């Protein structure tokens, strides 16, 4: 696998790290559970990073597979029965370790490609069976690697420039023409394309002239044991007592509604819409919920400070709690503690936060855009909101928090919706796509 611009080991929620990081790491480990040996190549962003990192596998007896035993499995002709091979992450030096924005990376793709090919040269011929790339920058590198190794190229877009440019926030910078051209090239070069939703598949065909026969819809998954309304329970359901306990532990008020935003603070994710919506509620004399924003800046280093300033200027300094990104097990606690998770995104290819929140039995209020229209079932697991006007979102938040369904039917409905998604099912479908891509290449 190739994930050039962001490592699956990075903390989601800041910089360029987000749902794609989770996707790559979880899919790789789910593929390993099915006996595949997966190696991930990503650009090194620090001289302190080790050349390789092993994500532990398990031996046939279920014990952790680390160190020399793990590397022996990685180099063996076949994976022994009952063994889950470790996932190997390569940090490839390509340009300066620090100070490079994502938009600077096209100039480092030759260096990245050279590093990937050099690593493969140490393997025996025919070592890799497929190249699976994530995001267009990786696709450019993978295109050359797959051609050199004579293996199929499978690509997952995650986001598309043409889609993003059609739904920009006011004042946001459009994606450059170079990215559009690069995406078109990768689509044309791929033996198979993986789309998260049927809508994304249609966009690939209509906007990028992809061959419909080579576009395969495979929904991402969610860790249903980690993101759960009742940790440790085999058949978890929403329990108000768990929510109260989580709130007490996190220091949240028990007598006030809590709305949670989790994600990168950037115009595309539109957390400013939520702050402005709270301002509308306050101006109308309504009861203002506590808005918790968990995430770091993306695109501009001052993004969080700008959002804090907006809250203060709107008289909401005490109504918005800002927190940095948190580990995923802690994020699950925040989901469980919230009454509602809000996603006012202007574009989402899938919407992993929505699935994670629903897995915790927390209803979601989401923009009716992209993959969110598939992930959130209107009236069952939350509500879909049309538009991004603060007044519209103010009404939607107020109505949702006042509805009986929020605390009766929506929580269990949210969990049922989330249970449709699982990483092992995703991996099984992706392996089928790999086989189809191989057949297409041999074609």
GROMACS .gro file of C-alpha atoms in nm:
model
  443
    1UNK     CA    1   0.000   0.000   0.000
    2UNK     CA    2   0.107   0.358  -0.058
    3UNK     CA    3   0.002   0.649   0.161
    4UNK     CA    4   0.251   0.916   0.061
    5UNK     CA    5   0.132   1.238   0.219
    6UNK     CA    6   0.019   1.110   0.557
    7UNK     CA    7   0.120   0.811   0.765
    8UNK     CA    8  -0.130   0.559   0.901
    9UNK     CA    9   0.061   0.596   1.228
   10UNK     CA   10  -0.020   0.968   1.259
   11UNK     CA   11  -0.281   1.096   1.503
   12UNK     CA   12  -0.603   1.172   1.309
   13UNK     CA   13  -0.758   1.513   1.350
   14UNK     CA   14  -0.475   1.750   1.274
   15UNK     CA   15  -0.270   1.854   0.973
   16UNK     CA   16  -0.341   1.613   0.688
   17UNK     CA   17  -0.424   1.320   0.917
   18UNK     CA   18  -0.786   1.215   0.918
   19UNK     CA   19  -1.017   0.932   0.822
   20UNK     CA   20  -0.780   0.811   0.552
   21UNK     CA   21  -0.515   0.733   0.814
   22UNK     CA   22  -0.762   0.516   1.002
   23UNK     CA   23  -0.877   0.356   0.677
   24UNK     CA   24  -0.527   0.254   0.566
   25UNK     CA   25  -0.422   0.119   0.906
   26UNK     CA   26  -0.744  -0.071   0.973
   27UNK     CA   27  -0.772  -0.214   0.622
   28UNK     CA   28  -0.409  -0.328   0.628
   29UNK     CA   29  -0.456  -0.510   0.957
   30UNK     CA   30  -0.787  -0.663   0.845
   31UNK     CA   31  -0.614  -0.791   0.529
   32UNK     CA   32  -0.340  -0.938   0.750
   33UNK     CA   33  -0.604  -1.121   0.954
   34UNK     CA   34  -0.700  -1.289   0.627
   35UNK     CA   35  -0.343  -1.402   0.569
   36UNK     CA   36  -0.220  -1.121   0.343
   37UNK     CA   37   0.122  -0.970   0.396
   38UNK     CA   38   0.086  -0.594   0.375
   39UNK     CA   39   0.360  -0.335   0.349
   40UNK     CA   40   0.278   0.036   0.367
   41UNK     CA   41   0.509   0.302   0.221
   42UNK     CA   42   0.474   0.656   0.352
   43UNK     CA   43   0.696   0.966   0.337
   44UNK     CA   44   0.927   1.016   0.634
   45UNK     CA   45   0.852   1.344   0.811
   46UNK     CA   46   1.119   1.329   1.079
   47UNK     CA   47   1.479   1.212   1.099
   48UNK     CA   48   1.388   1.045   1.428
   49UNK     CA   49   1.146   0.803   1.262
   50UNK     CA   50   1.271   0.445   1.229
   51UNK     CA   51   1.315   0.313   0.875
   52UNK     CA   52   1.047   0.052   0.938
   53UNK     CA   53   0.777  -0.007   1.199
   54UNK     CA   54   0.593  -0.333   1.261
   55UNK     CA   55   0.225  -0.335   1.352
   56UNK     CA   56   0.218  -0.656   1.553
   57UNK     CA   57   0.067  -0.975   1.420
   58UNK     CA   58  -0.017  -1.289   1.615
   59UNK     CA   59   0.132  -1.638   1.624
   60UNK     CA   60  -0.078  -1.951   1.573
   61UNK     CA   61  -0.133  -1.977   1.950
   62UNK     CA   62  -0.267  -1.620   1.963
   63UNK     CA   63   0.042  -1.470   2.125
   64UNK     CA   64   0.188  -1.143   1.988
   65UNK     CA   65   0.420  -1.185   1.693
   66UNK     CA   66   0.707  -0.939   1.722
   67UNK     CA   67   1.079  -0.899   1.657
   68UNK     CA   68   1.267  -1.173   1.473
   69UNK     CA   69   0.966  -1.406   1.464
   70UNK     CA   70   0.760  -1.136   1.293
   71UNK     CA   71   1.026  -1.069   1.031
   72UNK     CA   72   1.060  -1.443   0.965
   73UNK     CA   73   0.690  -1.457   0.878
   74UNK     CA   74   0.728  -1.154   0.651
   75UNK     CA   75   1.008  -1.320   0.455
   76UNK     CA   76   0.862  -1.672   0.438
   77UNK     CA   77   0.734  -1.817   0.111
   78UNK     CA   78   0.388  -1.864   0.266
   79UNK     CA   79   0.214  -1.749   0.581
   80UNK     CA   80   0.172  -2.046   0.821
   81UNK     CA   81  -0.183  -2.151   0.907
   82UNK     CA   82  -0.333  -1.960   1.198
   83UNK     CA   83  -0.072  -1.684   1.186
   84UNK     CA   84  -0.166  -1.318   1.141
   85UNK     CA   85   0.137  -1.156   0.977
   86UNK     CA   86   0.246  -0.814   1.103
   87UNK     CA   87   0.195  -0.508   0.885
   88UNK     CA   88   0.523  -0.344   0.785
   89UNK     CA   89   0.530   0.036   0.759
   90UNK     CA   90   0.821   0.190   0.564
   91UNK     CA   91   0.922   0.553   0.623
   92UNK     CA   92   1.075   0.667   0.293
   93UNK     CA   93   1.296   0.980   0.290
   94UNK     CA   94   1.167   1.207   0.011
   95UNK     CA   95   1.253   1.574   0.043
   96UNK     CA   96   1.294   1.776   0.363
   97UNK     CA   97   1.156   1.605   0.671
   98UNK     CA   98   0.968   1.914   0.786
   99UNK     CA   99   0.821   2.230   0.642
  100UNK     CA  100   0.656   2.074   0.338
  101UNK     CA  101   0.288   2.138   0.282
  102UNK     CA  102   0.081   1.874   0.104
  103UNK     CA  103   0.072   2.102  -0.201
  104UNK     CA  104   0.455   2.095  -0.210
  105UNK     CA  105   0.471   1.717  -0.236
  106UNK     CA  106   0.427   1.677  -0.615
  107UNK     CA  107   0.787   1.796  -0.644
  108UNK     CA  108   0.901   1.507  -0.424
  109UNK     CA  109   0.721   1.224  -0.605
  110UNK     CA  110   1.034   1.122  -0.801
  111UNK     CA  111   1.227   1.089  -0.475
  112UNK     CA  112   0.940   0.895  -0.318
  113UNK     CA  113   0.918   0.660  -0.616
  114UNK     CA  114   1.293   0.601  -0.609
  115UNK     CA  115   1.273   0.512  -0.240
  116UNK     CA  116   0.989   0.266  -0.296
  117UNK     CA  117   1.163   0.098  -0.588
  118UNK     CA  118   1.490   0.081  -0.397
  119UNK     CA  119   1.318  -0.095  -0.109
  120UNK     CA  120   1.160  -0.349  -0.344
  121UNK     CA  121   1.499  -0.418  -0.504
  122UNK     CA  122   1.605  -0.590  -0.183
  123UNK     CA  123   1.321  -0.840  -0.223
  124UNK     CA  124   1.321  -1.139  -0.452
  125UNK     CA  125   1.156  -1.094  -0.794
  126UNK     CA  126   0.779  -1.108  -0.794
  127UNK     CA  127   0.751  -1.026  -0.425
  128UNK     CA  128   0.451  -0.795  -0.456
  129UNK     CA  129   0.119  -0.906  -0.606
  130UNK     CA  130  -0.068  -0.576  -0.612
  131UNK     CA  131  -0.013  -0.205  -0.545
  132UNK     CA  132  -0.300  -0.032  -0.361
  133UNK     CA  133  -0.265   0.345  -0.350
  134UNK     CA  134  -0.451   0.599  -0.139
  135UNK     CA  135  -0.503   0.960  -0.255
  136UNK     CA  136  -0.377   1.092  -0.586
  137UNK     CA  137  -0.017   1.159  -0.477
  138UNK     CA  138   0.022   0.793  -0.387
  139UNK     CA  139  -0.142   0.700  -0.714
  140UNK     CA  140   0.129   0.880  -0.909
  141UNK     CA  141   0.400   0.684  -0.728
  142UNK     CA  142   0.207   0.357  -0.743
  143UNK     CA  143   0.143   0.395  -1.115
  144UNK     CA  144   0.518   0.374  -1.183
  145UNK     CA  145   0.580   0.102  -0.924
  146UNK     CA  146   0.301  -0.121  -1.054
  147UNK     CA  147   0.427  -0.077  -1.410
  148UNK     CA  148   0.783  -0.164  -1.306
  149UNK     CA  149   0.676  -0.472  -1.108
  150UNK     CA  150   0.415  -0.579  -1.365
  151UNK     CA  151   0.137  -0.604  -1.106
  152UNK     CA  152  -0.212  -0.448  -1.097
  153UNK     CA  153  -0.269  -0.096  -0.966
  154UNK     CA  154  -0.571  -0.049  -0.738
  155UNK     CA  155  -0.653   0.304  -0.630
  156UNK     CA  156  -0.878   0.463  -0.367
  157UNK     CA  157  -0.932   0.836  -0.415
  158UNK     CA  158  -1.059   0.925  -0.064
  159UNK     CA  159  -1.124   1.281  -0.187
  160UNK     CA  160  -1.153   1.424  -0.537
  161UNK     CA  161  -1.048   1.772  -0.648
  162UNK     CA  162  -1.342   1.818  -0.883
  163UNK     CA  163  -1.588   1.731  -0.607
  164UNK     CA  164  -1.417   1.955  -0.351
  165UNK     CA  165  -1.398   2.248  -0.592
  166UNK     CA  166  -1.770   2.223  -0.655
  167UNK     CA  167  -1.848   2.271  -0.285
  168UNK     CA  168  -1.587   2.516  -0.153
  169UNK     CA  169  -1.649   2.724   0.155
  170UNK     CA  170  -1.656   3.100   0.097
  171UNK     CA  171  -1.297   3.221   0.063
  172UNK     CA  172  -1.151   2.870   0.055
  173UNK     CA  173  -0.874   2.798  -0.197
  174UNK     CA  174  -0.964   2.566  -0.486
  175UNK     CA  175  -0.760   2.255  -0.552
  176UNK     CA  176  -0.495   2.326  -0.819
  177UNK     CA  177  -0.519   2.214  -1.181
  178UNK     CA  178  -0.213   1.994  -1.130
  179UNK     CA  179  -0.405   1.780  -0.885
  180UNK     CA  180  -0.700   1.748  -1.124
  181UNK     CA  181  -0.469   1.632  -1.403
  182UNK     CA  182  -0.287   1.395  -1.168
  183UNK     CA  183  -0.615   1.239  -1.056
  184UNK     CA  184  -0.728   1.192  -1.415
  185UNK     CA  185  -0.400   1.016  -1.495
  186UNK     CA  186  -0.426   0.781  -1.197
  187UNK     CA  187  -0.787   0.692  -1.282
  188UNK     CA  188  -0.684   0.610  -1.638
  189UNK     CA  189  -0.384   0.403  -1.526
  190UNK     CA  190  -0.563   0.198  -1.258
  191UNK     CA  191  -0.674  -0.160  -1.309
  192UNK     CA  192  -0.942  -0.112  -1.043
  193UNK     CA  193  -1.084   0.178  -0.843
  194UNK     CA  194  -1.232   0.137  -0.496
  195UNK     CA  195  -1.517   0.377  -0.410
  196UNK     CA  196  -1.662   0.403  -0.061
  197UNK     CA  197  -2.018   0.469  -0.179
  198UNK     CA  198  -2.229   0.433  -0.492
  199UNK     CA  199  -2.231   0.812  -0.518
  200UNK     CA  200  -1.850   0.823  -0.523
  201UNK     CA  201  -1.853   0.553  -0.791
  202UNK     CA  202  -2.086   0.767  -1.004
  203UNK     CA  203  -1.858   1.068  -0.957
  204UNK     CA  204  -1.559   0.868  -1.078
  205UNK     CA  205  -1.749   0.771  -1.392
  206UNK     CA  206  -1.912   1.107  -1.461
  207UNK     CA  207  -1.632   1.344  -1.358
  208UNK     CA  208  -1.322   1.135  -1.436
  209UNK     CA  209  -1.443   0.916  -1.723
  210UNK     CA  210  -1.364   0.599  -1.528
  211UNK     CA  211  -1.469   0.268  -1.682
  212UNK     CA  212  -1.776   0.159  -1.480
  213UNK     CA  213  -1.659  -0.203  -1.498
  214UNK     CA  214  -1.342  -0.109  -1.310
  215UNK     CA  215  -1.512   0.086  -1.029
  216UNK     CA  216  -1.601  -0.124  -0.724
  217UNK     CA  217  -1.802  -0.001  -0.425
  218UNK     CA  218  -1.653  -0.121  -0.096
  219UNK     CA  219  -1.770   0.052   0.219
  220UNK     CA  220  -1.505   0.124   0.484
  221UNK     CA  221  -1.546  -0.035   0.824
  222UNK     CA  222  -1.552   0.061   1.188
  223UNK     CA  223  -1.407  -0.108   1.497
  224UNK     CA  224  -1.734  -0.211   1.662
  225UNK     CA  225  -1.557  -0.331   1.978
  226UNK     CA  226  -1.376  -0.003   2.035
  227UNK     CA  227  -1.662   0.223   1.928
  228UNK     CA  228  -1.945   0.086   2.135
  229UNK     CA  229  -2.215   0.223   2.367
  230UNK     CA  230  -2.133  -0.038   2.634
  231UNK     CA  231  -1.765  -0.138   2.650
  232UNK     CA  232  -1.716  -0.506   2.712
  233UNK     CA  233  -2.076  -0.605   2.640
  234UNK     CA  234  -2.136  -0.871   2.370
  235UNK     CA  235  -2.464  -0.712   2.254
  236UNK     CA  236  -2.425  -0.345   2.338
  237UNK     CA  237  -2.717  -0.105   2.347
  238UNK     CA  238  -2.757   0.257   2.445
  239UNK     CA  239  -2.754   0.305   2.822
  240UNK     CA  240  -2.810   0.654   2.970
  241UNK     CA  241  -2.613   0.546   3.277
  242UNK     CA  242  -2.303   0.496   3.061
  243UNK     CA  243  -2.344   0.845   2.916
  244UNK     CA  244  -2.371   0.996   3.264
  245UNK     CA  245  -2.063   0.806   3.381
  246UNK     CA  246  -1.861   0.919   3.080
  247UNK     CA  247  -1.966   1.280   3.135
  248UNK     CA  248  -1.865   1.269   3.497
  249UNK     CA  249  -1.528   1.118   3.407
  250UNK     CA  250  -1.467   1.378   3.134
  251UNK     CA  251  -1.578   1.670   3.351
  252UNK     CA  252  -1.879   1.757   3.134
  253UNK     CA  253  -2.199   1.904   3.277
  254UNK     CA  254  -2.481   1.660   3.351
  255UNK     CA  255  -2.755   1.921   3.316
  256UNK     CA  256  -2.671   2.057   2.972
  257UNK     CA  257  -2.694   1.922   2.618
  258UNK     CA  258  -2.357   1.843   2.458
  259UNK     CA  259  -2.289   1.862   2.083
  260UNK     CA  260  -1.959   1.718   1.959
  261UNK     CA  261  -1.753   1.805   1.652
  262UNK     CA  262  -1.455   1.576   1.586
  263UNK     CA  263  -1.224   1.637   1.293
  264UNK     CA  264  -0.974   1.871   1.136
  265UNK     CA  265  -1.047   2.240   1.184
  266UNK     CA  266  -1.066   2.362   0.825
  267UNK     CA  267  -1.326   2.524   0.596
  268UNK     CA  268  -1.411   2.191   0.431
  269UNK     CA  269  -1.527   2.044   0.764
  270UNK     CA  270  -1.709   2.372   0.845
  271UNK     CA  271  -1.692   2.384   1.228
  272UNK     CA  272  -1.745   2.760   1.194
  273UNK     CA  273  -2.103   2.683   1.084
  274UNK     CA  274  -2.165   2.523   1.425
  275UNK     CA  275  -2.023   2.820   1.616
  276UNK     CA  276  -2.235   3.061   1.411
  277UNK     CA  277  -2.538   2.836   1.464
  278UNK     CA  278  -2.490   2.860   1.841
  279UNK     CA  279  -2.481   3.237   1.798
  280UNK     CA  280  -2.817   3.219   1.620
  281UNK     CA  281  -2.963   3.011   1.903
  282UNK     CA  282  -2.835   3.258   2.163
  283UNK     CA  283  -2.970   3.557   1.968
  284UNK     CA  284  -3.314   3.395   1.957
  285UNK     CA  285  -3.310   3.342   2.333
  286UNK     CA  286  -3.282   2.964   2.305
  287UNK     CA  287  -3.094   2.726   2.529
  288UNK     CA  288  -2.739   2.706   2.396
  289UNK     CA  289  -2.580   2.359   2.413
  290UNK     CA  290  -2.216   2.308   2.496
  291UNK     CA  291  -2.019   2.256   2.175
  292UNK     CA  292  -1.707   2.040   2.212
  293UNK     CA  293  -1.455   2.074   1.927
  294UNK     CA  294  -1.195   1.798   1.917
  295UNK     CA  295  -0.938   1.856   1.644
  296UNK     CA  296  -0.632   2.043   1.532
  297UNK     CA  297  -0.564   2.294   1.257
  298UNK     CA  298  -0.543   2.184   0.896
  299UNK     CA  299  -0.441   2.401   0.604
  300UNK     CA  300  -0.369   2.706   0.823
  301UNK     CA  301  -0.178   2.678   1.152
  302UNK     CA  302  -0.402   2.950   1.297
  303UNK     CA  303  -0.730   2.770   1.215
  304UNK     CA  304  -0.813   2.674   1.575
  305UNK     CA  305  -0.725   3.020   1.708
  306UNK     CA  306  -0.948   3.176   1.442
  307UNK     CA  307  -1.238   2.953   1.548
  308UNK     CA  308  -1.176   3.042   1.913
  309UNK     CA  309  -1.180   3.411   1.818
  310UNK     CA  310  -1.510   3.363   1.634
  311UNK     CA  311  -1.661   3.201   1.943
  312UNK     CA  312  -1.539   3.484   2.166
  313UNK     CA  313  -1.663   3.755   1.927
  314UNK     CA  314  -2.004   3.584   1.922
  315UNK     CA  315  -2.024   3.587   2.302
  316UNK     CA  316  -1.981   3.208   2.314
  317UNK     CA  317  -1.641   3.176   2.481
  318UNK     CA  318  -1.796   2.971   2.764
  319UNK     CA  319  -2.013   2.766   2.529
  320UNK     CA  320  -1.741   2.612   2.312
  321UNK     CA  321  -1.479   2.376   2.454
  322UNK     CA  322  -1.170   2.328   2.237
  323UNK     CA  323  -0.960   2.013   2.274
  324UNK     CA  324  -0.666   1.875   2.073
  325UNK     CA  325  -0.699   1.545   1.887
  326UNK     CA  326  -0.723   1.246   2.119
  327UNK     CA  327  -0.640   0.874   2.081
  328UNK     CA  328  -0.920   0.665   1.938
  329UNK     CA  329  -1.011   0.490   2.263
  330UNK     CA  330  -1.054   0.830   2.428
  331UNK     CA  331  -1.248   0.960   2.128
  332UNK     CA  332  -1.496   0.675   2.178
  333UNK     CA  333  -1.558   0.806   2.531
  334UNK     CA  334  -1.633   1.153   2.398
  335UNK     CA  335  -1.877   1.007   2.146
  336UNK     CA  336  -2.056   0.819   2.424
  337UNK     CA  337  -2.073   1.133   2.638
  338UNK     CA  338  -2.232   1.353   2.370
  339UNK     CA  339  -2.602   1.391   2.298
  340UNK     CA  340  -2.534   1.461   1.934
  341UNK     CA  341  -2.238   1.454   1.695
  342UNK     CA  342  -2.252   1.730   1.431
  343UNK     CA  343  -2.086   1.708   1.088
  344UNK     CA  344  -2.155   2.021   0.881
  345UNK     CA  345  -1.897   1.919   0.618
  346UNK     CA  346  -1.917   2.071   0.272
  347UNK     CA  347  -1.785   1.750   0.117
  348UNK     CA  348  -1.724   1.396   0.249
  349UNK     CA  349  -1.638   1.093   0.040
  350UNK     CA  350  -1.755   0.871   0.326
  351UNK     CA  351  -1.768   1.019   0.676
  352UNK     CA  352  -1.587   0.784   0.915
  353UNK     CA  353  -1.664   1.005   1.216
  354UNK     CA  354  -2.035   0.953   1.153
  355UNK     CA  355  -1.996   0.574   1.157
  356UNK     CA  356  -1.780   0.580   1.471
  357UNK     CA  357  -2.028   0.803   1.653
  358UNK     CA  358  -2.324   0.587   1.550
  359UNK     CA  359  -2.136   0.276   1.663
  360UNK     CA  360  -2.132   0.440   2.007
  361UNK     CA  361  -2.511   0.485   1.977
  362UNK     CA  362  -2.477   0.862   1.945
  363UNK     CA  363  -2.708   1.018   1.684
  364UNK     CA  364  -2.550   1.229   1.409
  365UNK     CA  365  -2.659   1.557   1.255
  366UNK     CA  366  -2.484   1.571   0.918
  367UNK     CA  367  -2.480   1.769   0.597
  368UNK     CA  368  -2.668   1.599   0.316
  369UNK     CA  369  -2.352   1.570   0.106
  370UNK     CA  370  -2.140   1.290  -0.039
  371UNK     CA  371  -2.104   0.974   0.164
  372UNK     CA  372  -2.288   1.120   0.463
  373UNK     CA  373  -2.612   1.062   0.277
  374UNK     CA  374  -2.536   0.690   0.284
  375UNK     CA  375  -2.384   0.668   0.631
  376UNK     CA  376  -2.649   0.863   0.823
  377UNK     CA  377  -3.004   0.730   0.783
  378UNK     CA  378  -3.236   1.027   0.816
  379UNK     CA  379  -3.490   0.973   1.094
  380UNK     CA  380  -3.327   0.646   1.203
  381UNK     CA  381  -2.975   0.733   1.323
  382UNK     CA  382  -3.002   1.112   1.318
  383UNK     CA  383  -3.084   1.384   1.069
  384UNK     CA  384  -2.947   1.509   0.737
  385UNK     CA  385  -2.931   1.886   0.695
  386UNK     CA  386  -2.954   2.054   0.355
  387UNK     CA  387  -2.731   2.360   0.324
  388UNK     CA  388  -2.473   2.528   0.543
  389UNK     CA  389  -2.651   2.843   0.658
  390UNK     CA  390  -2.604   2.900   1.034
  391UNK     CA  391  -2.977   2.966   1.077
  392UNK     CA  392  -3.056   2.630   0.916
  393UNK     CA  393  -2.814   2.452   1.146
  394UNK     CA  394  -2.945   2.642   1.448
  395UNK     CA  395  -3.295   2.509   1.379
  396UNK     CA  396  -3.162   2.160   1.311
  397UNK     CA  397  -2.962   2.148   1.636
  398UNK     CA  398  -3.249   2.288   1.842
  399UNK     CA  399  -3.505   2.052   1.688
  400UNK     CA  400  -3.280   1.747   1.725
  401UNK     CA  401  -3.199   1.817   2.091
  402UNK     CA  402  -3.569   1.874   2.166
  403UNK     CA  403  -3.690   1.560   1.989
  404UNK     CA  404  -3.803   1.251   2.177
  405UNK     CA  405  -3.628   1.034   1.919
  406UNK     CA  406  -3.285   1.167   2.022
  407UNK     CA  407  -3.305   0.974   2.349
  408UNK     CA  408  -3.541   0.692   2.255
  409UNK     CA  409  -3.515   0.543   1.906
  410UNK     CA  410  -3.217   0.719   1.744
  411UNK     CA  411  -2.942   0.578   1.971
  412UNK     CA  412  -3.023   0.212   1.903
  413UNK     CA  413  -3.097   0.300   1.541
  414UNK     CA  414  -2.751   0.455   1.515
  415UNK     CA  415  -2.587   0.139   1.649
  416UNK     CA  416  -2.784  -0.079   1.405
  417UNK     CA  417  -2.674   0.138   1.113
  418UNK     CA  418  -2.309   0.120   1.224
  419UNK     CA  419  -2.325  -0.259   1.255
  420UNK     CA  420  -2.353  -0.276   0.876
  421UNK     CA  421  -1.987  -0.178   0.860
  422UNK     CA  422  -1.694  -0.396   0.964
  423UNK     CA  423  -1.329  -0.400   0.861
  424UNK     CA  424  -1.317  -0.776   0.808
  425UNK     CA  425  -1.604  -0.753   0.559
  426UNK     CA  426  -1.426  -0.462   0.392
  427UNK     CA  427  -1.105  -0.664   0.364
  428UNK     CA  428  -1.289  -0.960   0.211
  429UNK     CA  429  -1.436  -0.738  -0.059
  430UNK     CA  430  -1.104  -0.562  -0.123
  431UNK     CA  431  -0.934  -0.900  -0.179
  432UNK     CA  432  -1.195  -0.972  -0.446
  433UNK     CA  433  -1.117  -0.637  -0.607
  434UNK     CA  434  -0.747  -0.729  -0.612
  435UNK     CA  435  -0.833  -1.051  -0.797
  436UNK     CA  436  -1.046  -0.862  -1.049
  437UNK     CA  437  -0.767  -0.608  -1.100
  438UNK     CA  438  -0.521  -0.888  -1.165
  439UNK     CA  439  -0.756  -1.042  -1.420
  440UNK     CA  440  -0.797  -0.704  -1.588
  441UNK     CA  441  -0.423  -0.654  -1.612
  442UNK     CA  442  -0.368  -1.001  -1.755
  443UNK     CA  443  -0.669  -0.942  -1.976
   0.00000   0.00000   0.00000
